[in-house]
Tab-separated table of C-alpha atoms and ligand atoms in Angstrom:
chain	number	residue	atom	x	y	z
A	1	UNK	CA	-141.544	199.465	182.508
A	2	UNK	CA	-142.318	196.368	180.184
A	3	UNK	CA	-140.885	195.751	176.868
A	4	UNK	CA	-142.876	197.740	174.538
A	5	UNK	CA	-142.967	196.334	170.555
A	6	UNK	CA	-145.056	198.124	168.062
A	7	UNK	CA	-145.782	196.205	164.724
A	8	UNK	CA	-146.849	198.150	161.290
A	9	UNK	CA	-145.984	200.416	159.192
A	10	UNK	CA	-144.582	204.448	159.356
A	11	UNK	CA	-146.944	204.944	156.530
A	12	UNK	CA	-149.887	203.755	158.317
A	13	UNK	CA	-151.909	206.490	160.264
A	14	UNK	CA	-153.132	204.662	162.886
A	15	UNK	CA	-149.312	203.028	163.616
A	16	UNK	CA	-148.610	206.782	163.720
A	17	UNK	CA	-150.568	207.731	166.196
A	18	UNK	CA	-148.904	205.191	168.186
A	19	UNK	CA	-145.679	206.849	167.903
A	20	UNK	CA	-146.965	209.936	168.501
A	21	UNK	CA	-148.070	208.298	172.067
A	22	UNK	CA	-144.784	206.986	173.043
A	23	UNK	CA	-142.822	209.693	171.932
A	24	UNK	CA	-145.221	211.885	173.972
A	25	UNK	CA	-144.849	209.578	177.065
A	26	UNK	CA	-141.575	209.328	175.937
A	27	UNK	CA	-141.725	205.623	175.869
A	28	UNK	CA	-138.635	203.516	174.493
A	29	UNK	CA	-139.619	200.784	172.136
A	30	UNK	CA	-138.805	198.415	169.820
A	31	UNK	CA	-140.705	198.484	165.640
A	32	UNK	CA	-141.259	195.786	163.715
A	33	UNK	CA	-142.193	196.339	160.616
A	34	UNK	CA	-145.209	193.897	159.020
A	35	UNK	CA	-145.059	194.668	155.280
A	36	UNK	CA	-148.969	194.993	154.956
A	37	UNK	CA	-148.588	194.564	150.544
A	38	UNK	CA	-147.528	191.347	151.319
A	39	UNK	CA	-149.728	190.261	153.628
A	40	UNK	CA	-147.383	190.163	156.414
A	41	UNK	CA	-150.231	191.328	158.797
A	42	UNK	CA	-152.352	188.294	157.619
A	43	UNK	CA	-149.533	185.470	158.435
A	44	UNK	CA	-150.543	183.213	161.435
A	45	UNK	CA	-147.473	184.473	163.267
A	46	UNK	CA	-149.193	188.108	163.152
A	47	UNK	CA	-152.906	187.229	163.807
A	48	UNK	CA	-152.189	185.285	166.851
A	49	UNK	CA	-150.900	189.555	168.081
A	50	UNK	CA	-153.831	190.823	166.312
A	51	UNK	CA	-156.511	188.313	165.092
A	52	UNK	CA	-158.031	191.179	163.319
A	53	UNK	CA	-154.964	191.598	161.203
A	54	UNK	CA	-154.618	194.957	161.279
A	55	UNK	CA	-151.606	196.999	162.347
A	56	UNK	CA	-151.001	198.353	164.786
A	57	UNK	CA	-150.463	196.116	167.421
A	58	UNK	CA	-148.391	196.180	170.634
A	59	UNK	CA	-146.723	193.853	172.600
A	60	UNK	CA	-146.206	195.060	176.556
A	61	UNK	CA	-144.266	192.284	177.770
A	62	UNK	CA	-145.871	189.975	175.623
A	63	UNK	CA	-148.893	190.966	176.339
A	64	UNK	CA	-151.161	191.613	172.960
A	65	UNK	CA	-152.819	194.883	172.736
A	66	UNK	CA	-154.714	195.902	169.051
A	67	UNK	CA	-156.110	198.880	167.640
A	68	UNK	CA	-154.275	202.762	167.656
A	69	UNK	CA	-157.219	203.621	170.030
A	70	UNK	CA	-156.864	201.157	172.574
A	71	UNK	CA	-153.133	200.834	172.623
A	72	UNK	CA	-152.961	204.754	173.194
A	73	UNK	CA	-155.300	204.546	176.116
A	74	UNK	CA	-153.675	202.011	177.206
A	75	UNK	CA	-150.272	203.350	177.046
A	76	UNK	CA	-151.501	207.476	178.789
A	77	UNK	CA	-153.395	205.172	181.445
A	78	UNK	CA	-150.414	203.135	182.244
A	79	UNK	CA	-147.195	204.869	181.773
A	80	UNK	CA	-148.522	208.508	181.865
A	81	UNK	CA	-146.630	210.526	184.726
A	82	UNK	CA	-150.439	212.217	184.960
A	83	UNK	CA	-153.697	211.374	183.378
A	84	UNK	CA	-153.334	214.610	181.124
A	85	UNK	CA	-153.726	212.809	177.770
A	86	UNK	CA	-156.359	210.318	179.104
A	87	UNK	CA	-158.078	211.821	181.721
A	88	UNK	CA	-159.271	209.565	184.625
A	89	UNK	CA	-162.712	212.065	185.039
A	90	UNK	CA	-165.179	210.425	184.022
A	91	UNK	CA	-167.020	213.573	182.103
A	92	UNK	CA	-163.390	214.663	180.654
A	93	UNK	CA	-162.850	211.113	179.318
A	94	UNK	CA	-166.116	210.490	177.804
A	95	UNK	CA	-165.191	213.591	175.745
A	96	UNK	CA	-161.901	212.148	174.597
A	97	UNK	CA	-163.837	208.766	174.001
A	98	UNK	CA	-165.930	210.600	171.456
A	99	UNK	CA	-163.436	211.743	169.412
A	100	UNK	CA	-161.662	208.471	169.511
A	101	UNK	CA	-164.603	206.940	168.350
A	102	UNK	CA	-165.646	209.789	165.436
A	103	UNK	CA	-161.937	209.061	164.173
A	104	UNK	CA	-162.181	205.152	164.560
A	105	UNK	CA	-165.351	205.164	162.694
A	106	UNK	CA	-165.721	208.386	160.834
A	107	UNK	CA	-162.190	209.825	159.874
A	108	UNK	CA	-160.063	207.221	159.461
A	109	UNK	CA	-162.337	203.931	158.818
A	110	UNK	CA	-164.703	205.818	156.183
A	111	UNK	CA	-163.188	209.052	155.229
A	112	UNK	CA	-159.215	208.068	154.969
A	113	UNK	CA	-159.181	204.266	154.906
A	114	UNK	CA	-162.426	204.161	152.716
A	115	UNK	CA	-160.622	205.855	150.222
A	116	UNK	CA	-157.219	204.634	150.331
A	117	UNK	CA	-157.590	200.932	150.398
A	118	UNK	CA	-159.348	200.488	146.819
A	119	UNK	CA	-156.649	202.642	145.653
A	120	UNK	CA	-153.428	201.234	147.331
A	121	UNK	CA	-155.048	197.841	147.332
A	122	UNK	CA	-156.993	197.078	144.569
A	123	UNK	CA	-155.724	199.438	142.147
A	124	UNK	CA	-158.573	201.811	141.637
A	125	UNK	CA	-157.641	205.117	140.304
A	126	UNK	CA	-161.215	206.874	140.283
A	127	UNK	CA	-162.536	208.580	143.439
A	128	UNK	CA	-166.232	209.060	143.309
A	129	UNK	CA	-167.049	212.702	144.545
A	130	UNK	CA	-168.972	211.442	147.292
A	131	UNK	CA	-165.476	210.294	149.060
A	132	UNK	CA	-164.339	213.609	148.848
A	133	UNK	CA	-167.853	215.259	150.569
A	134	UNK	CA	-167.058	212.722	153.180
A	135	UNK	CA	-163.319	214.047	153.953
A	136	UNK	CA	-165.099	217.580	153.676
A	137	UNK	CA	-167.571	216.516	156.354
A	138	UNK	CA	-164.966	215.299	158.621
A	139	UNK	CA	-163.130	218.712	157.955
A	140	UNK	CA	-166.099	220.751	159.193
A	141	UNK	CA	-166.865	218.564	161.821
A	142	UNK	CA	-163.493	218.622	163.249
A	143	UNK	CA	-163.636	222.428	162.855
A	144	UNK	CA	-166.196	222.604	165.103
A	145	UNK	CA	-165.135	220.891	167.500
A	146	UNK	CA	-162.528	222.762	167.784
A	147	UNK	CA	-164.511	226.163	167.915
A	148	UNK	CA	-163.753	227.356	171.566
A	149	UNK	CA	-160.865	224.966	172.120
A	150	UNK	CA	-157.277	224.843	170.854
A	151	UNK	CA	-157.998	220.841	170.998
A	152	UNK	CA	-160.394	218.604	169.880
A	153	UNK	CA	-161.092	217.326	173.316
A	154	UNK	CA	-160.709	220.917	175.267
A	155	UNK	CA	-157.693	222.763	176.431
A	156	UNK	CA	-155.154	220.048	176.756
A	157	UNK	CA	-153.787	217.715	173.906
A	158	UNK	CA	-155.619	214.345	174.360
A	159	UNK	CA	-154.592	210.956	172.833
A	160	UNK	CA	-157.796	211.491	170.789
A	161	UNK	CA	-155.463	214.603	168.915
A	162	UNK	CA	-152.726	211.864	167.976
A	163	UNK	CA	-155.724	210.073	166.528
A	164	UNK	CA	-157.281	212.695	164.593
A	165	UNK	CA	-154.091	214.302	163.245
A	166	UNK	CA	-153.156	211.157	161.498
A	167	UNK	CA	-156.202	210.906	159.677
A	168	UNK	CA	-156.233	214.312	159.236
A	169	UNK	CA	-153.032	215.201	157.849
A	170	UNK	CA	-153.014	212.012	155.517
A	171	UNK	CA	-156.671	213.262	154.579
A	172	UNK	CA	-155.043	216.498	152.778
A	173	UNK	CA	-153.712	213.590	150.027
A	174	UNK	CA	-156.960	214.314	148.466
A	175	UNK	CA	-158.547	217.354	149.907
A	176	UNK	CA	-156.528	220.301	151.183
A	177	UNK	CA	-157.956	221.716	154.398
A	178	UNK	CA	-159.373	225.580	153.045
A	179	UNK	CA	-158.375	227.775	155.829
A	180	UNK	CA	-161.092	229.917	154.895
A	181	UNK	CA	-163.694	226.928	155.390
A	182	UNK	CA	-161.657	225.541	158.038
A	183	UNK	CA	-159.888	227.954	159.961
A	184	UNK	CA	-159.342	225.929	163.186
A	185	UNK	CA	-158.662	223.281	162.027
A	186	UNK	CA	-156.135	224.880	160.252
A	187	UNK	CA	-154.687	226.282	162.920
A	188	UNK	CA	-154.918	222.855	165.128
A	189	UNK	CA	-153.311	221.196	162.547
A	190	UNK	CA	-149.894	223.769	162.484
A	191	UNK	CA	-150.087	223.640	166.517
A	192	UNK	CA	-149.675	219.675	166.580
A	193	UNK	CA	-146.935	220.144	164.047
A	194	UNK	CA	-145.340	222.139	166.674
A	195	UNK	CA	-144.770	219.510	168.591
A	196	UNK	CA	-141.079	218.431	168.755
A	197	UNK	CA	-141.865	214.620	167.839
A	198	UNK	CA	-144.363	215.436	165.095
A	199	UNK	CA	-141.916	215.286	162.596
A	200	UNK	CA	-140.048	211.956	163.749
A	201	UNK	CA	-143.939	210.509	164.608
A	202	UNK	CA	-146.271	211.549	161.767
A	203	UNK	CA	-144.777	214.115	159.692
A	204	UNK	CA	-142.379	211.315	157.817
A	205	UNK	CA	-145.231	209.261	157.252
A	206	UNK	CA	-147.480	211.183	156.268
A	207	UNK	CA	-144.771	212.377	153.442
A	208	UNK	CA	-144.749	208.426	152.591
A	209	UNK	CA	-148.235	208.149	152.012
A	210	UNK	CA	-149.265	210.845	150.094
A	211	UNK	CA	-146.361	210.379	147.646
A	212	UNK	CA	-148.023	206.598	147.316
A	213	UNK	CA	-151.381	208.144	146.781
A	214	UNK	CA	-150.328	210.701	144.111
A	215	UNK	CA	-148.228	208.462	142.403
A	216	UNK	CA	-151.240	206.357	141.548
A	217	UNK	CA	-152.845	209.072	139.543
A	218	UNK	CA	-156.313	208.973	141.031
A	219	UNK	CA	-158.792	210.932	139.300
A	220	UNK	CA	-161.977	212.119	140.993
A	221	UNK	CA	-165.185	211.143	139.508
A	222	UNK	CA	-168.825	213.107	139.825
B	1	GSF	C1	-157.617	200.344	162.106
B	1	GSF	C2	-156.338	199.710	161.705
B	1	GSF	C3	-156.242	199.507	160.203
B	1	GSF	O1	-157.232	199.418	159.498
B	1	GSF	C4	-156.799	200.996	164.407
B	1	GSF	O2	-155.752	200.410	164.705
B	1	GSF	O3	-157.045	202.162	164.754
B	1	GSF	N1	-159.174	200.791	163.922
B	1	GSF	C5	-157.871	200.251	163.598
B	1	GSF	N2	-154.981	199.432	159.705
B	1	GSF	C6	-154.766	199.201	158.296
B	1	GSF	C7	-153.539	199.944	157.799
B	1	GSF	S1	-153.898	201.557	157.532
B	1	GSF	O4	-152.991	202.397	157.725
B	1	GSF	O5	-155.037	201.728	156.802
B	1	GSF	C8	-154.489	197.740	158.039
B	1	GSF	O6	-153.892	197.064	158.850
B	1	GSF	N3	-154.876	197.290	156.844
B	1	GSF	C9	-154.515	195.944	156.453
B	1	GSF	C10	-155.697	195.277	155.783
B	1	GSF	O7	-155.569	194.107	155.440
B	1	GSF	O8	-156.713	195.968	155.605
């Protein structure tokens, strides 16, 4: 078991999904916190960790690993007691690889972090409509994926859940999921929160960030 230290933020979805992933391995580990509105995740100290200066990182030992995606495989593949949330099956892992990817590109890079940053960043306060249509898209794709499974990547919670739950959930900031639109994902969304980390691993940060967003005022522009 190697010394695991997780830089970023609680706020930060993809740091959360981290957390979720060692809480769910039940991991031990150490946070640092990089304070990303001043810069801290663009000093040299931090870029040698991750030279794309993004958090999350992790150190395993002192051994760099970057990106919420990566560092969750990495961490199911490694410390997992089975390969339940990262299966080794080929087929069953290209499935979770999928929906890592939709959420790395699609949920949180354009729909959540698209958003957020000009807001939280460069102090924009108008949302063009067309950012909302994209969190709406994301809602019904995610509702179909979960059509005939209680998870997005089948039966059994996946790493790529942790992913798309912190988009997700941060994603209601702006657009609340319509159960009558969205029914499953509705229902996904209360069946992660039953988890007995979700609180401790997402539900506190998701609190943080949506109280940042709203207390910027946005307004949403056609
Ligand atoms: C995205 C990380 C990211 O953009 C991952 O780890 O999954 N694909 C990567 N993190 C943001 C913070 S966030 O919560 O939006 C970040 O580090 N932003 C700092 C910056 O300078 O943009």
């Amino acid at each position: 078991m190697g010394k695991l230290v997780l830089y970023g933020i609680e706020a930060s979805p993809p740091v959360r999904t981290v957390l979720l992933t060692l809480n769910a391995l039940d991991l031990p580990y150490e946070f640092v916190a990089v304070d990303l509105f001043a810069q801290g995740n663009k000093s040299e100290e931090y870029l040698k960790i991750n030279p794309t200066g993004t958090v999350p990182a992790l150190l395993d030992d002192g051994q760099a690993i970057s990106d919420s995606h990566a560092i969750s495989a990495y961490l199911a593949s490694k410390y997992g007691k089975d390969d339940s949330l990262y299966p080794k099956d080929l087929v069953k892992r290209s499935v979770v690889d999928h929906r890592l990817y939709f959420d790395a590109g699609v949920a949180f890079e354009r729909a959540l972090r698209g958003t957020t940053k000009p807001i939280l960043f460069n102090n924009e306060t108008n949302v063009p409509q067309q950012k909302i249509n994209n969190i709406a898209e994301v809602y019904d794709i995610v509702n179909k994926l979960l059509q005939n499974h209680p998870y997005v990547a089948g039966d059994n919670l996946t790493i790529a859940d942790f992913s798309l739950i912190t988009s997700i959930s941060s994603l209601q900031a702006y657009l609340e999921s319509d159960v009558a639109k969205y029914p499953n994902l509705v229902a996904w969304i209360k069946r992660l929160e039953q988890l007995p980390y979700y609180e401790k691993a997402n539900g506190n940060g998701v609190k943080q960030l949506i109280e940042l967003i709203k207390s910027k005022n946005i307004t949403i522009v056609s």
